[in-house]
mmCIF file with all atom_site columns, C-alpha atoms in Angstrom:
data_model
loop_
_atom_site.group_PDB
_atom_site.id
_atom_site.type_symbol
_atom_site.label_atom_id
_atom_site.label_alt_id
_atom_site.label_comp_id
_atom_site.label_asym_id
_atom_site.label_entity_id
_atom_site.label_seq_id
_atom_site.pdbx_PDB_ins_code
_atom_site.Cartn_x
_atom_site.Cartn_y
_atom_site.Cartn_z
_atom_site.occupancy
_atom_site.B_iso_or_equiv
_atom_site.pdbx_formal_charge
_atom_site.auth_seq_id
_atom_site.auth_comp_id
_atom_site.auth_asym_id
_atom_site.auth_atom_id
_atom_site.pdbx_PDB_model_num
ATOM 1   C CA . MET A 1 1   ? -15.326 11.574  5.981   1.00 0.00 ? 191 MET A CA 1
ATOM 2   C CA . ILE A 1 2   ? -12.010 12.106  3.129   1.00 0.00 ? 192 ILE A CA 1
ATOM 3   C CA . GLN A 1 3   ? -13.257 12.389  0.323   1.00 0.00 ? 193 GLN A CA 1
ATOM 4   C CA . VAL A 1 4   ? -11.466 10.533  -1.844  1.00 0.00 ? 194 VAL A CA 1
ATOM 5   C CA . LEU A 1 5   ? -10.186 9.980   -5.863  1.00 0.00 ? 195 LEU A CA 1
ATOM 6   C CA . ILE A 1 6   ? -10.011 7.197   -7.457  1.00 0.00 ? 196 ILE A CA 1
ATOM 7   C CA . VAL A 1 7   ? -7.776  7.496   -10.866 1.00 0.00 ? 197 VAL A CA 1
ATOM 8   C CA . GLU A 1 8   ? -7.397  4.312   -12.710 1.00 0.00 ? 198 GLU A CA 1
ATOM 9   C CA . ASP A 1 9   ? -8.044  3.068   -15.976 1.00 0.00 ? 199 ASP A CA 1
ATOM 10  C CA . ASP A 1 10  ? -8.902  -0.318  -15.248 1.00 0.00 ? 200 ASP A CA 1
ATOM 11  C CA . PRO A 1 11  ? -11.932 -0.773  -14.971 1.00 0.00 ? 201 PRO A CA 1
ATOM 12  C CA . MET A 1 12  ? -11.381 -4.672  -12.722 1.00 0.00 ? 202 MET A CA 1
ATOM 13  C CA . VAL A 1 13  ? -8.897  -3.097  -10.576 1.00 0.00 ? 203 VAL A CA 1
ATOM 14  C CA . ALA A 1 14  ? -10.674 0.490   -9.881  1.00 0.00 ? 204 ALA A CA 1
ATOM 15  C CA . GLU A 1 15  ? -13.648 -1.757  -8.695  1.00 0.00 ? 205 GLU A CA 1
ATOM 16  C CA . LEU A 1 16  ? -11.204 -3.732  -6.791  1.00 0.00 ? 206 LEU A CA 1
ATOM 17  C CA . ASN A 1 17  ? -10.252 -0.247  -5.340  1.00 0.00 ? 207 ASN A CA 1
ATOM 18  C CA . LYS A 1 18  ? -13.505 0.662   -4.771  1.00 0.00 ? 208 LYS A CA 1
ATOM 19  C CA . ARG A 1 19  ? -14.606 -2.058  -2.367  1.00 0.00 ? 209 ARG A CA 1
ATOM 20  C CA . TYR A 1 20  ? -11.269 -2.270  -0.194  1.00 0.00 ? 210 TYR A CA 1
ATOM 21  C CA . LEU A 1 21  ? -12.271 1.323   0.000   1.00 0.00 ? 211 LEU A CA 1
ATOM 22  C CA . SER A 1 22  ? -15.925 1.084   1.466   1.00 0.00 ? 212 SER A CA 1
ATOM 23  C CA . GLN A 1 23  ? -14.645 -1.172  3.849   1.00 0.00 ? 213 GLN A CA 1
ATOM 24  C CA . VAL A 1 24  ? -11.772 1.518   5.686   1.00 0.00 ? 214 VAL A CA 1
ATOM 25  C CA . GLU A 1 25  ? -13.811 3.904   8.039   1.00 0.00 ? 215 GLU A CA 1
ATOM 26  C CA . GLY A 1 26  ? -13.345 7.312   7.354   1.00 0.00 ? 216 GLY A CA 1
ATOM 27  C CA . PHE A 1 27  ? -13.443 7.621   4.222   1.00 0.00 ? 217 PHE A CA 1
ATOM 28  C CA . CYS A 1 28  ? -15.725 7.997   1.083   1.00 0.00 ? 218 CYS A CA 1
ATOM 29  C CA . LEU A 1 29  ? -15.805 7.629   -2.465  1.00 0.00 ? 219 LEU A CA 1
ATOM 30  C CA . ALA A 1 30  ? -15.363 11.193  -4.945  1.00 0.00 ? 220 ALA A CA 1
ATOM 31  C CA . GLY A 1 31  ? -16.132 9.101   -7.989  1.00 0.00 ? 221 GLY A CA 1
ATOM 32  C CA . ILE A 1 32  ? -13.557 7.472   -10.099 1.00 0.00 ? 222 ILE A CA 1
ATOM 33  C CA . ALA A 1 33  ? -12.236 8.524   -13.475 1.00 0.00 ? 223 ALA A CA 1
ATOM 34  C CA . GLY A 1 34  ? -10.332 6.133   -16.034 1.00 0.00 ? 224 GLY A CA 1
ATOM 35  C CA . ASN A 1 35  ? -7.554  8.483   -17.410 1.00 0.00 ? 225 ASN A CA 1
ATOM 36  C CA . GLY A 1 36  ? -5.477  11.812  -16.890 1.00 0.00 ? 226 GLY A CA 1
ATOM 37  C CA . ALA A 1 37  ? -7.985  14.210  -18.394 1.00 0.00 ? 227 ALA A CA 1
ATOM 38  C CA . GLU A 1 38  ? -11.033 12.915  -16.684 1.00 0.00 ? 228 GLU A CA 1
ATOM 39  C CA . ALA A 1 39  ? -8.991  13.114  -12.909 1.00 0.00 ? 229 ALA A CA 1
ATOM 40  C CA . LEU A 1 40  ? -8.486  16.961  -13.782 1.00 0.00 ? 230 LEU A CA 1
ATOM 41  C CA . THR A 1 41  ? -11.489 18.068  -15.269 1.00 0.00 ? 231 THR A CA 1
ATOM 42  C CA . PHE A 1 42  ? -12.925 15.876  -11.055 1.00 0.00 ? 232 PHE A CA 1
ATOM 43  C CA . LEU A 1 43  ? -11.059 17.687  -9.396  1.00 0.00 ? 233 LEU A CA 1
ATOM 44  C CA . GLU A 1 44  ? -12.013 21.625  -11.379 1.00 0.00 ? 234 GLU A CA 1
ATOM 45  C CA . ASN A 1 45  ? -15.717 20.727  -10.223 1.00 0.00 ? 235 ASN A CA 1
ATOM 46  C CA . ASN A 1 46  ? -15.342 18.874  -7.158  1.00 0.00 ? 236 ASN A CA 1
ATOM 47  C CA . VAL A 1 47  ? -14.291 18.161  -3.688  1.00 0.00 ? 237 VAL A CA 1
ATOM 48  C CA . VAL A 1 48  ? -10.923 15.317  -2.860  1.00 0.00 ? 238 VAL A CA 1
ATOM 49  C CA . ASP A 1 49  ? -8.445  14.863  -0.727  1.00 0.00 ? 239 ASP A CA 1
ATOM 50  C CA . LEU A 1 50  ? -6.900  12.405  -1.814  1.00 0.00 ? 240 LEU A CA 1
ATOM 51  C CA . ILE A 1 51  ? -6.040  10.560  -4.653  1.00 0.00 ? 241 ILE A CA 1
ATOM 52  C CA . LEU A 1 52  ? -5.043  7.283   -5.182  1.00 0.00 ? 242 LEU A CA 1
ATOM 53  C CA . LEU A 1 53  ? -2.910  7.461   -8.603  1.00 0.00 ? 243 LEU A CA 1
ATOM 54  C CA . ASP A 1 54  ? -2.544  4.245   -10.880 1.00 0.00 ? 244 ASP A CA 1
ATOM 55  C CA . LEU A 1 55  ? 0.558   4.923   -13.053 1.00 0.00 ? 245 LEU A CA 1
ATOM 56  C CA . TYR A 1 56  ? 0.725   3.683   -16.670 1.00 0.00 ? 246 TYR A CA 1
ATOM 57  C CA . MET A 1 57  ? -1.930  4.732   -18.550 1.00 0.00 ? 247 MET A CA 1
ATOM 58  C CA . PRO A 1 58  ? -2.840  6.349   -21.942 1.00 0.00 ? 248 PRO A CA 1
ATOM 59  C CA . ASN A 1 59  ? -1.805  10.172  -22.961 1.00 0.00 ? 249 ASN A CA 1
ATOM 60  C CA . ILE A 1 60  ? -1.594  11.532  -19.147 1.00 0.00 ? 250 ILE A CA 1
ATOM 61  C CA . ASP A 1 61  ? 0.213   8.542   -17.360 1.00 0.00 ? 251 ASP A CA 1
ATOM 62  C CA . GLY A 1 62  ? 0.116   8.854   -13.488 1.00 0.00 ? 252 GLY A CA 1
ATOM 63  C CA . MET A 1 63  ? 3.531   11.197  -13.528 1.00 0.00 ? 253 MET A CA 1
ATOM 64  C CA . LYS A 1 64  ? 2.272   13.881  -15.436 1.00 0.00 ? 254 LYS A CA 1
ATOM 65  C CA . LEU A 1 65  ? -1.115  13.774  -13.499 1.00 0.00 ? 255 LEU A CA 1
ATOM 66  C CA . LEU A 1 66  ? 0.062   14.291  -10.633 1.00 0.00 ? 256 LEU A CA 1
ATOM 67  C CA . ASN A 1 67  ? 2.319   17.588  -11.775 1.00 0.00 ? 257 ASN A CA 1
ATOM 68  C CA . SER A 1 68  ? -0.558  18.508  -13.600 1.00 0.00 ? 258 SER A CA 1
ATOM 69  C CA . VAL A 1 69  ? -1.850  18.709  -10.225 1.00 0.00 ? 259 VAL A CA 1
ATOM 70  C CA . ARG A 1 70  ? 0.978   20.185  -8.394  1.00 0.00 ? 260 ARG A CA 1
ATOM 71  C CA . SER A 1 71  ? 1.317   23.081  -11.142 1.00 0.00 ? 261 SER A CA 1
ATOM 72  C CA . ALA A 1 72  ? -2.134  23.979  -10.405 1.00 0.00 ? 262 ALA A CA 1
ATOM 73  C CA . CYS A 1 73  ? -2.168  23.763  -6.162  1.00 0.00 ? 263 CYS A CA 1
ATOM 74  C CA . HIS A 1 74  ? -4.775  22.285  -6.479  1.00 0.00 ? 264 HIS A CA 1
ATOM 75  C CA . GLU A 1 75  ? -4.955  21.195  -2.279  1.00 0.00 ? 265 GLU A CA 1
ATOM 76  C CA . VAL A 1 76  ? -5.051  16.999  -2.135  1.00 0.00 ? 266 VAL A CA 1
ATOM 77  C CA . ASP A 1 77  ? -3.180  14.298  -1.219  1.00 0.00 ? 267 ASP A CA 1
ATOM 78  C CA . VAL A 1 78  ? -1.739  11.426  -3.633  1.00 0.00 ? 268 VAL A CA 1
ATOM 79  C CA . ILE A 1 79  ? -1.387  7.468   -2.564  1.00 0.00 ? 269 ILE A CA 1
ATOM 80  C CA . MET A 1 80  ? 0.234   5.992   -5.101  1.00 0.00 ? 270 MET A CA 1
ATOM 81  C CA . VAL A 1 81  ? -1.162  2.774   -6.318  1.00 0.00 ? 271 VAL A CA 1
ATOM 82  C CA . THR A 1 82  ? 1.153   1.275   -9.746  1.00 0.00 ? 272 THR A CA 1
ATOM 83  C CA . ALA A 1 83  ? 2.656   -1.767  -10.436 1.00 0.00 ? 273 ALA A CA 1
ATOM 84  C CA . ALA A 1 84  ? 5.841   0.605   -11.329 1.00 0.00 ? 274 ALA A CA 1
ATOM 85  C CA . ARG A 1 85  ? 8.296   -0.445  -8.850  1.00 0.00 ? 275 ARG A CA 1
ATOM 86  C CA . ASP A 1 86  ? 11.633  0.946   -10.936 1.00 0.00 ? 276 ASP A CA 1
ATOM 87  C CA . THR A 1 87  ? 13.407  3.515   -8.270  1.00 0.00 ? 277 THR A CA 1
ATOM 88  C CA . ARG A 1 88  ? 12.826  5.959   -10.665 1.00 0.00 ? 278 ARG A CA 1
ATOM 89  C CA . SER A 1 89  ? 9.445   5.794   -10.353 1.00 0.00 ? 279 SER A CA 1
ATOM 90  C CA . ILE A 1 90  ? 9.636   5.838   -6.993  1.00 0.00 ? 280 ILE A CA 1
ATOM 91  C CA . GLN A 1 91  ? 11.992  8.934   -6.863  1.00 0.00 ? 281 GLN A CA 1
ATOM 92  C CA . GLN A 1 92  ? 9.679   11.133  -8.375  1.00 0.00 ? 282 GLN A CA 1
ATOM 93  C CA . ALA A 1 93  ? 6.816   10.448  -7.096  1.00 0.00 ? 283 ALA A CA 1
ATOM 94  C CA . LEU A 1 94  ? 8.168   10.906  -3.422  1.00 0.00 ? 284 LEU A CA 1
ATOM 95  C CA . ARG A 1 95  ? 9.502   14.174  -5.204  1.00 0.00 ? 285 ARG A CA 1
ATOM 96  C CA . GLN A 1 96  ? 6.289   14.584  -5.663  1.00 0.00 ? 286 GLN A CA 1
ATOM 97  C CA . GLY A 1 97  ? 4.881   14.597  -2.197  1.00 0.00 ? 287 GLY A CA 1
ATOM 98  C CA . VAL A 1 98  ? 2.885   11.451  -2.075  1.00 0.00 ? 288 VAL A CA 1
ATOM 99  C CA . VAL A 1 99  ? 2.176   9.908   1.323   1.00 0.00 ? 289 VAL A CA 1
ATOM 100 C CA . ASP A 1 100 ? 2.503   6.763   0.267   1.00 0.00 ? 290 ASP A CA 1
ATOM 101 C CA . TYR A 1 101 ? 3.267   3.842   -2.430  1.00 0.00 ? 291 TYR A CA 1
ATOM 102 C CA . LEU A 1 102 ? 1.192   1.352   -3.034  1.00 0.00 ? 292 LEU A CA 1
ATOM 103 C CA . ILE A 1 103 ? 2.755   -1.649  -5.626  1.00 0.00 ? 293 ILE A CA 1
ATOM 104 C CA . LYS A 1 104 ? 0.101   -3.819  -7.260  1.00 0.00 ? 294 LYS A CA 1
ATOM 105 C CA . PRO A 1 105 ? -0.732  -6.416  -6.430  1.00 0.00 ? 295 PRO A CA 1
ATOM 106 C CA . PHE A 1 106 ? -1.909  -6.011  -2.775  1.00 0.00 ? 296 PHE A CA 1
ATOM 107 C CA . GLU A 1 107 ? -3.373  -7.442  -0.076  1.00 0.00 ? 297 GLU A CA 1
ATOM 108 C CA . PHE A 1 108 ? -6.574  -5.558  1.680   1.00 0.00 ? 298 PHE A CA 1
ATOM 109 C CA . GLU A 1 109 ? -4.039  -5.409  4.449   1.00 0.00 ? 299 GLU A CA 1
ATOM 110 C CA . ARG A 1 110 ? -1.237  -3.006  3.183   1.00 0.00 ? 300 ARG A CA 1
ATOM 111 C CA . PHE A 1 111 ? -4.141  -0.394  1.899   1.00 0.00 ? 301 PHE A CA 1
ATOM 112 C CA . SER A 1 112 ? -6.079  -0.514  4.641   1.00 0.00 ? 302 SER A CA 1
ATOM 113 C CA . ALA A 1 113 ? -3.005  -0.119  6.686   1.00 0.00 ? 303 ALA A CA 1
ATOM 114 C CA . ALA A 1 114 ? -1.841  3.276   4.740   1.00 0.00 ? 304 ALA A CA 1
ATOM 115 C CA . LEU A 1 115 ? -5.188  4.441   4.201   1.00 0.00 ? 305 LEU A CA 1
ATOM 116 C CA . SER A 1 116 ? -5.232  4.802   8.276   1.00 0.00 ? 306 SER A CA 1
ATOM 117 C CA . ASP A 1 117 ? -1.828  6.491   8.597   1.00 0.00 ? 307 ASP A CA 1
ATOM 118 C CA . TYR A 1 118 ? -3.072  9.174   5.967   1.00 0.00 ? 308 TYR A CA 1
ATOM 119 C CA . LYS A 1 119 ? -6.601  9.529   8.218   1.00 0.00 ? 309 LYS A CA 1
ATOM 120 C CA . GLU A 1 120 ? -4.454  10.075  11.344  1.00 0.00 ? 310 GLU A CA 1
ATOM 121 C CA . ARG A 1 121 ? -2.023  12.372  10.419  1.00 0.00 ? 311 ARG A CA 1
ATOM 122 C CA . THR A 1 122 ? -4.484  14.340  8.739   1.00 0.00 ? 312 THR A CA 1
ATOM 123 C CA . ARG A 1 123 ? -6.009  14.022  12.175  1.00 0.00 ? 313 ARG A CA 1
ATOM 124 C CA . LEU A 1 124 ? -3.543  14.868  14.121  1.00 0.00 ? 314 LEU A CA 1
ATOM 125 C CA . ILE A 1 125 ? -2.558  18.119  11.684  1.00 0.00 ? 315 ILE A CA 1
ATOM 126 C CA . ASP A 1 126 ? -5.806  19.167  11.695  1.00 0.00 ? 316 ASP A CA 1
ATOM 127 C CA . GLU A 1 127 ? -6.294  19.171  14.753  1.00 0.00 ? 317 GLU A CA 1
ATOM 128 C CA . SER A 1 128 ? -2.835  21.035  16.207  1.00 0.00 ? 318 SER A CA 1
ATOM 129 C CA . GLU A 1 129 ? -1.820  23.838  15.488  1.00 0.00 ? 319 GLU A CA 1
ATOM 130 C CA . VAL A 1 130 ? 2.009   23.425  16.711  1.00 0.00 ? 320 VAL A CA 1
ATOM 131 C CA . LEU A 1 131 ? 3.545   19.598  16.547  1.00 0.00 ? 321 LEU A CA 1
ATOM 132 C CA . ASP A 1 132 ? 6.680   18.094  19.127  1.00 0.00 ? 322 ASP A CA 1
ATOM 133 C CA . GLN A 1 133 ? 9.379   16.279  17.277  1.00 0.00 ? 323 GLN A CA 1
ATOM 134 C CA . VAL A 1 134 ? 8.197   12.400  18.795  1.00 0.00 ? 324 VAL A CA 1
ATOM 135 C CA . GLU A 1 135 ? 4.846   12.895  16.907  1.00 0.00 ? 325 GLU A CA 1
ATOM 136 C CA . ILE A 1 136 ? 6.639   14.329  13.845  1.00 0.00 ? 326 ILE A CA 1
ATOM 137 C CA . ASP A 1 137 ? 7.642   10.736  13.786  1.00 0.00 ? 327 ASP A CA 1
ATOM 138 C CA . ARG A 1 138 ? 5.850   8.283   15.164  1.00 0.00 ? 328 ARG A CA 1
ATOM 139 C CA . GLN A 1 139 ? 2.476   10.198  12.893  1.00 0.00 ? 329 GLN A CA 1
ATOM 140 C CA . ILE A 1 140 ? 3.743   12.155  10.283  1.00 0.00 ? 330 ILE A CA 1
ATOM 141 C CA . LEU A 1 141 ? 6.981   10.331  9.078   1.00 0.00 ? 331 LEU A CA 1
ATOM 142 C CA . ALA A 1 142 ? 5.650   7.801   9.471   1.00 0.00 ? 332 ALA A CA 1
ATOM 143 C CA . LYS A 1 143 ? 9.098   5.917   10.813  1.00 0.00 ? 333 LYS A CA 1
ATOM 144 C CA . SER A 1 144 ? 8.476   2.950   12.431  1.00 0.00 ? 334 SER A CA 1
ATOM 145 C CA . GLU A 1 145 ? 10.012  0.649   14.976  1.00 0.00 ? 335 GLU A CA 1
ATOM 146 C CA . ARG A 1 146 ? 12.063  -1.724  12.436  1.00 0.00 ? 336 ARG A CA 1
ATOM 147 C CA . ALA A 1 147 ? 14.264  1.857   11.812  1.00 0.00 ? 337 ALA A CA 1
ATOM 148 C CA . GLN A 1 148 ? 16.123  1.202   14.877  1.00 0.00 ? 338 GLN A CA 1
ATOM 149 C CA . GLY A 1 149 ? 16.456  -2.994  14.179  1.00 0.00 ? 339 GLY A CA 1
ATOM 150 C CA . GLU A 1 150 ? 13.043  -4.343  15.569  1.00 0.00 ? 340 GLU A CA 1
ATOM 151 C CA . LEU A 1 151 ? 10.525  -5.881  14.310  1.00 0.00 ? 341 LEU A CA 1
ATOM 152 C CA . PRO A 1 152 ? 6.673   -3.869  13.996  1.00 0.00 ? 342 PRO A CA 1
ATOM 153 C CA . LYS A 1 153 ? 4.870   -4.848  17.035  1.00 0.00 ? 343 LYS A CA 1
ATOM 154 C CA . GLY A 1 154 ? 3.042   -8.360  17.388  1.00 0.00 ? 344 GLY A CA 1
ATOM 155 C CA . LEU A 1 155 ? 5.930   -10.396 15.497  1.00 0.00 ? 345 LEU A CA 1
ATOM 156 C CA . ASP A 1 156 ? 8.573   -12.578 16.853  1.00 0.00 ? 346 ASP A CA 1
ATOM 157 C CA . ARG A 1 157 ? 12.453  -13.098 15.066  1.00 0.00 ? 347 ARG A CA 1
ATOM 158 C CA . GLU A 1 158 ? 11.576  -17.027 16.386  1.00 0.00 ? 348 GLU A CA 1
ATOM 159 C CA . THR A 1 159 ? 8.301   -17.330 14.488  1.00 0.00 ? 349 THR A CA 1
ATOM 160 C CA . LEU A 1 160 ? 9.484   -15.205 11.891  1.00 0.00 ? 350 LEU A CA 1
ATOM 161 C CA . ALA A 1 161 ? 13.004  -17.423 11.456  1.00 0.00 ? 351 ALA A CA 1
ATOM 162 C CA . LEU A 1 162 ? 10.572  -20.309 11.163  1.00 0.00 ? 352 LEU A CA 1
ATOM 163 C CA . ILE A 1 163 ? 8.785   -18.944 8.471   1.00 0.00 ? 353 ILE A CA 1
ATOM 164 C CA . PHE A 1 164 ? 11.585  -17.784 6.838   1.00 0.00 ? 354 PHE A CA 1
ATOM 165 C CA . GLU A 1 165 ? 13.263  -21.404 6.471   1.00 0.00 ? 355 GLU A CA 1
ATOM 166 C CA . HIS A 1 166 ? 10.517  -22.550 5.189   1.00 0.00 ? 356 HIS A CA 1
ATOM 167 C CA . ILE A 1 167 ? 9.561   -19.912 2.458   1.00 0.00 ? 357 ILE A CA 1
ATOM 168 C CA . LYS A 1 168 ? 13.253  -21.205 1.491   1.00 0.00 ? 358 LYS A CA 1
ATOM 169 C CA . GLN A 1 169 ? 12.661  -24.449 1.315   1.00 0.00 ? 359 GLN A CA 1
ATOM 170 C CA . SER A 1 170 ? 9.614   -23.388 -1.317  1.00 0.00 ? 360 SER A CA 1
ATOM 171 C CA . ALA A 1 171 ? 10.190  -23.489 -4.990  1.00 0.00 ? 361 ALA A CA 1
ATOM 172 C CA . ALA A 1 172 ? 7.105   -22.452 -6.532  1.00 0.00 ? 362 ALA A CA 1
ATOM 173 C CA . PRO A 1 173 ? 4.417   -19.726 -5.457  1.00 0.00 ? 363 PRO A CA 1
ATOM 174 C CA . PHE A 1 174 ? 2.939   -20.274 -2.292  1.00 0.00 ? 364 PHE A CA 1
ATOM 175 C CA . SER A 1 175 ? -0.810  -18.822 -0.944  1.00 0.00 ? 365 SER A CA 1
ATOM 176 C CA . THR A 1 176 ? -0.970  -18.078 2.659   1.00 0.00 ? 366 THR A CA 1
ATOM 177 C CA . GLU A 1 177 ? -2.819  -21.041 3.252   1.00 0.00 ? 367 GLU A CA 1
ATOM 178 C CA . GLU A 1 178 ? -0.396  -23.451 1.114   1.00 0.00 ? 368 GLU A CA 1
ATOM 179 C CA . MET A 1 179 ? 2.604   -21.729 4.178   1.00 0.00 ? 369 MET A CA 1
ATOM 180 C CA . ALA A 1 180 ? 0.038   -21.625 6.780   1.00 0.00 ? 370 ALA A CA 1
ATOM 181 C CA . GLN A 1 181 ? -0.374  -25.233 6.606   1.00 0.00 ? 371 GLN A CA 1
ATOM 182 C CA . GLN A 1 182 ? 4.128   -26.453 6.667   1.00 0.00 ? 372 GLN A CA 1
ATOM 183 C CA . VAL A 1 183 ? 4.482   -23.868 9.209   1.00 0.00 ? 373 VAL A CA 1
ATOM 184 C CA . GLY A 1 184 ? 1.674   -24.680 11.461  1.00 0.00 ? 374 GLY A CA 1
ATOM 185 C CA . VAL A 1 185 ? 0.471   -21.450 12.839  1.00 0.00 ? 375 VAL A CA 1
ATOM 186 C CA . SER A 1 186 ? -3.185  -19.483 12.189  1.00 0.00 ? 376 SER A CA 1
ATOM 187 C CA . ARG A 1 187 ? -3.380  -18.063 8.002   1.00 0.00 ? 377 ARG A CA 1
ATOM 188 C CA . VAL A 1 188 ? -4.419  -14.789 10.178  1.00 0.00 ? 378 VAL A CA 1
ATOM 189 C CA . SER A 1 189 ? -0.564  -15.957 11.771  1.00 0.00 ? 379 SER A CA 1
ATOM 190 C CA . LEU A 1 190 ? 0.968   -16.133 8.769   1.00 0.00 ? 380 LEU A CA 1
ATOM 191 C CA . ARG A 1 191 ? -0.482  -13.362 6.863   1.00 0.00 ? 381 ARG A CA 1
ATOM 192 C CA . LYS A 1 192 ? 1.184   -10.651 8.928   1.00 0.00 ? 382 LYS A CA 1
ATOM 193 C CA . TYR A 1 193 ? 4.493   -12.007 8.387   1.00 0.00 ? 383 TYR A CA 1
ATOM 194 C CA . LEU A 1 194 ? 3.924   -12.635 4.717   1.00 0.00 ? 384 LEU A CA 1
ATOM 195 C CA . LYS A 1 195 ? 3.063   -9.217  5.104   1.00 0.00 ? 385 LYS A CA 1
ATOM 196 C CA . PHE A 1 196 ? 6.253   -7.903  6.564   1.00 0.00 ? 386 PHE A CA 1
ATOM 197 C CA . LEU A 1 197 ? 8.786   -10.071 4.393   1.00 0.00 ? 387 LEU A CA 1
ATOM 198 C CA . ALA A 1 198 ? 7.265   -8.752  1.148   1.00 0.00 ? 388 ALA A CA 1
ATOM 199 C CA . SER A 1 199 ? 7.823   -4.837  2.686   1.00 0.00 ? 389 SER A CA 1
ATOM 200 C CA . ILE A 1 200 ? 10.836  -5.808  2.677   1.00 0.00 ? 390 ILE A CA 1
ATOM 201 C CA . GLY A 1 201 ? 11.461  -7.140  -0.422  1.00 0.00 ? 391 GLY A CA 1
ATOM 202 C CA . ILE A 1 202 ? 11.985  -10.549 1.188   1.00 0.00 ? 392 ILE A CA 1
ATOM 203 C CA . LEU A 1 203 ? 8.648   -11.466 -0.861  1.00 0.00 ? 393 LEU A CA 1
ATOM 204 C CA . GLU A 1 204 ? 7.433   -10.281 -4.121  1.00 0.00 ? 394 GLU A CA 1
ATOM 205 C CA . GLY A 1 205 ? 3.070   -10.738 -3.553  1.00 0.00 ? 395 GLY A CA 1
ATOM 206 C CA . LYS A 1 206 ? 1.209   -11.473 -7.284  1.00 0.00 ? 396 LYS A CA 1
ATOM 207 C CA . LEU A 1 207 ? -2.433  -11.668 -7.572  1.00 0.00 ? 397 LEU A CA 1
ATOM 208 C CA . THR A 1 208 ? -4.005  -14.701 -9.212  1.00 0.00 ? 398 THR A CA 1
ATOM 209 C CA . TYR A 1 209 ? -7.376  -14.686 -10.875 1.00 0.00 ? 399 TYR A CA 1
ATOM 210 C CA . ARG A 1 210 ? -8.995  -18.058 -10.911 1.00 0.00 ? 400 ARG A CA 1
ATOM 211 C CA . ALA A 1 211 ? -12.029 -18.727 -13.268 1.00 0.00 ? 401 ALA A CA 1
ATOM 212 C CA . VAL A 1 212 ? -13.951 -19.322 -10.789 1.00 0.00 ? 402 VAL A CA 1
ATOM 213 C CA . GLY A 1 213 ? -14.366 -17.309 -7.059  1.00 0.00 ? 403 GLY A CA 1
ATOM 214 C CA . ARG A 1 214 ? -11.920 -14.676 -5.160  1.00 0.00 ? 404 ARG A CA 1
ATOM 215 C CA . PRO A 1 215 ? -8.373  -13.812 -6.724  1.00 0.00 ? 405 PRO A CA 1
ATOM 216 C CA . ILE A 1 216 ? -5.578  -15.829 -4.876  1.00 0.00 ? 406 ILE A CA 1
ATOM 217 C CA . HIS A 1 217 ? -2.619  -14.063 -3.885  1.00 0.00 ? 407 HIS A CA 1
ATOM 218 C CA . LEU A 1 218 ? 0.493   -16.425 -4.252  1.00 0.00 ? 408 LEU A CA 1
ATOM 219 C CA . TYR A 1 219 ? 4.053   -14.718 -2.728  1.00 0.00 ? 409 TYR A CA 1
ATOM 220 C CA . LYS A 1 220 ? 7.147   -15.729 -4.330  1.00 0.00 ? 410 LYS A CA 1
ATOM 221 C CA . TYR A 1 221 ? 10.578  -15.329 -2.930  1.00 0.00 ? 411 TYR A CA 1
ATOM 222 C CA . THR A 1 222 ? 13.600  -13.751 -3.772  1.00 0.00 ? 412 THR A CA 1
ATOM 223 C CA . LEU A 1 223 ? 16.376  -15.474 -3.061  1.00 0.00 ? 413 LEU A CA 1
ATOM 224 C CA . LYS A 1 224 ? 17.084  -12.056 -0.339  1.00 0.00 ? 414 LYS A CA 1
ATOM 225 C CA . GLU A 1 225 ? 18.411  -12.731 3.134   1.00 0.00 ? 415 GLU A CA 1
ATOM 226 C CA . LEU A 1 226 ? 16.729  -11.426 6.215   1.00 0.00 ? 416 LEU A CA 1
ATOM 227 C CA . ALA A 1 227 ? 18.463  -9.277  8.022   1.00 0.00 ? 417 ALA A CA 1
ATOM 228 C CA . PHE A 1 228 ? 16.480  -9.769  11.521  1.00 0.00 ? 418 PHE A CA 1
#
């Protein structure tokens, strides 16, 4: 089992990440740290394979913690989970070797994909002494079909174009259910397209909490044109 430390100062977000983590096979919650100091103490006394790290925290923020983790030579990987989307923060995190970067709010599918990809990379490295270029590209560097201008598996251009036309006509933020009704496709199918459009910057997502019931994920068109 991959031991995971969640570092998050917002108890509600930490609990959400905990629930998400429990739904991904092969991962185990090692602990939750509410700030950078707690995280460093936890790392000194516990086995941790992966950190889910927030950036915005008081005193020792995520970037400072990441620097301290690297300076102390802790053999641990990091996935950044943060609302920070400015290029400077992203570049700094990548230079410090984060294996993925999730921008809040995100859907479970993106969270699950990040952990599943990490688990597969870890398995491949643990079970192999040498790797060929194809394995490095696909499993380690996660170079996808999108690099060649192709859509992810399971998506087609005609449906994508149809969904995009409806999105452009939507002036207000919309939910997956609302857009599914407009387009005439299932919510499960539409969710895959919305996830893809968000990953390439066409959509911005926001998790909205309601007085009762589960929070709802709303999407907003960024006015960026679709290049596929």
